[in-house]
mmCIF file of C-alpha atoms in Angstrom:
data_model
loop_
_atom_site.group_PDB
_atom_site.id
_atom_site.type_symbol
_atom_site.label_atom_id
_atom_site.label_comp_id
_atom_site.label_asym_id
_atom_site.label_seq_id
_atom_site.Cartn_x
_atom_site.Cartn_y
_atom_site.Cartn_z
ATOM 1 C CA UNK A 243 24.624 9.082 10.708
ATOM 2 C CA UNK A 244 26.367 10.369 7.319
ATOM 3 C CA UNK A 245 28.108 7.580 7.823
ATOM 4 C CA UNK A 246 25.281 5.531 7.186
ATOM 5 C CA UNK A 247 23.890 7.402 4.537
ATOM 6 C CA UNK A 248 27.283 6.889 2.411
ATOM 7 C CA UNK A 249 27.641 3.538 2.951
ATOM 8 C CA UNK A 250 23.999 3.323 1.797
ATOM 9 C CA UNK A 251 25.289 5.217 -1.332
ATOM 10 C CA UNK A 252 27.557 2.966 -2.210
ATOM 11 C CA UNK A 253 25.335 0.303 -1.964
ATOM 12 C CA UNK A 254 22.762 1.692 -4.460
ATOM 13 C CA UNK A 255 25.626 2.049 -6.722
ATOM 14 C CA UNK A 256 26.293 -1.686 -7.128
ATOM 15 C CA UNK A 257 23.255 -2.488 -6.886
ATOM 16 C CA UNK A 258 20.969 -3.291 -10.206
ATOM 17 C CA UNK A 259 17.417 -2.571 -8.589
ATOM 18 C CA UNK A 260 18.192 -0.956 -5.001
ATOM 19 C CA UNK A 261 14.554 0.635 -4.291
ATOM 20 C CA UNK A 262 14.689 -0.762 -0.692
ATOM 21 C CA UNK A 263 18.082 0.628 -0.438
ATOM 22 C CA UNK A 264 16.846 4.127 -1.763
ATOM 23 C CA UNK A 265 14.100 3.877 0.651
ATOM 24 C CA UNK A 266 16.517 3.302 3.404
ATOM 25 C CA UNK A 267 18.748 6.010 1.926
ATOM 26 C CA UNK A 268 15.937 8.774 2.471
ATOM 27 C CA UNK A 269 14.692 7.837 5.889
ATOM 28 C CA UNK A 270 18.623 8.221 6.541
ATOM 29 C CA UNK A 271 18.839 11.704 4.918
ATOM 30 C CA UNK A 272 16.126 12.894 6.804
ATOM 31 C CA UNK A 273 17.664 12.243 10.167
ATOM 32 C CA UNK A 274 21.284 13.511 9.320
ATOM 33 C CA UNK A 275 21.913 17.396 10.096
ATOM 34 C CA UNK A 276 22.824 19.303 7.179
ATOM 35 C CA UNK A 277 25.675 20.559 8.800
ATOM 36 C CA UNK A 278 27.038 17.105 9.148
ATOM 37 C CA UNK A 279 26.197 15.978 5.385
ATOM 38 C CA UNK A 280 28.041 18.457 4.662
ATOM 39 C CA UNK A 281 31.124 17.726 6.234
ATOM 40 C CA UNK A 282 31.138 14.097 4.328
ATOM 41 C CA UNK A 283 30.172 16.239 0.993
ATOM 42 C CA UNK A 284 33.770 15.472 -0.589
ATOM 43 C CA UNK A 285 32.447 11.446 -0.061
ATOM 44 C CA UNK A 286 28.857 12.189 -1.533
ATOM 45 C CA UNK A 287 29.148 10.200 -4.686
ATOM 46 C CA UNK A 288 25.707 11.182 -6.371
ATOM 47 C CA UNK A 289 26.417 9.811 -9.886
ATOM 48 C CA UNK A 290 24.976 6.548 -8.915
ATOM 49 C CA UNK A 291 22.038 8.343 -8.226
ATOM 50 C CA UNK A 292 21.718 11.016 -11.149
ATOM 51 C CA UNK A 293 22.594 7.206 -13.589
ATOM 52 C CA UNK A 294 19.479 5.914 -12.274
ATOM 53 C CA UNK A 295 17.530 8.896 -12.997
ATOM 54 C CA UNK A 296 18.104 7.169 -17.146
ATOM 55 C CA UNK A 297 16.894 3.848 -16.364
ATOM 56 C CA UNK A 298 13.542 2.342 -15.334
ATOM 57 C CA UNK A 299 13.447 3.294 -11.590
ATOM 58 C CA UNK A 300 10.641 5.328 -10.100
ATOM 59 C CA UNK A 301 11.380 9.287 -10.467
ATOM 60 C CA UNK A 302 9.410 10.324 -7.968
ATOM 61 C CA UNK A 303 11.567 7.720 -5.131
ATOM 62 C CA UNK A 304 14.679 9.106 -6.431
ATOM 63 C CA UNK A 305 13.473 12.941 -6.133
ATOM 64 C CA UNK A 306 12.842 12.573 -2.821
ATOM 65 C CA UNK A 307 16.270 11.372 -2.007
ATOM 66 C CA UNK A 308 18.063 14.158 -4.145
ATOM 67 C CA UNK A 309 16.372 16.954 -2.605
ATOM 68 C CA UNK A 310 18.051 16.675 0.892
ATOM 69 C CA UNK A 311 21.581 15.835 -0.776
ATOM 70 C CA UNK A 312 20.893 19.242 -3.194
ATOM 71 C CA UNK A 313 19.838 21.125 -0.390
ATOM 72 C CA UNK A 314 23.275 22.250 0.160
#
């Protein structure tokens, strides 16, 4: 499963508008354990995420996503 989610992290990264893909992102984050996020945390690129935070993308999708990454 954080296999999934990084992959899915990636692809929000390349991505211009990638609101299903952040959508798809939480519902993964929900379902991984923490203890196995935080085995990939070294892979966890979250710039991608924080970037889009500055442009016009809804803040309250992109909250939800950062609070499970944050979490630990």
């Amino acid at each position: 499963m954080a296999a999934q989610a990084l992959a899915l992290l990636r692809e929000v990264a390349r991505l211009e508008a990638p609101l299903e893909e952040l959508r798809a992102l939480h519902s993964v984050l929900q379902a991984v354990p923490l203890n196995e996020l935080r085995e990939q945390v070294a892979e966890l690129r979250l710039g991608p995420l924080f970037s889009l935070l500055n442009e016009n993308h809804r803040l309250e999708e992109l909250l939800k996503i950062l609070m499970p990454l944050l979490r630990f």
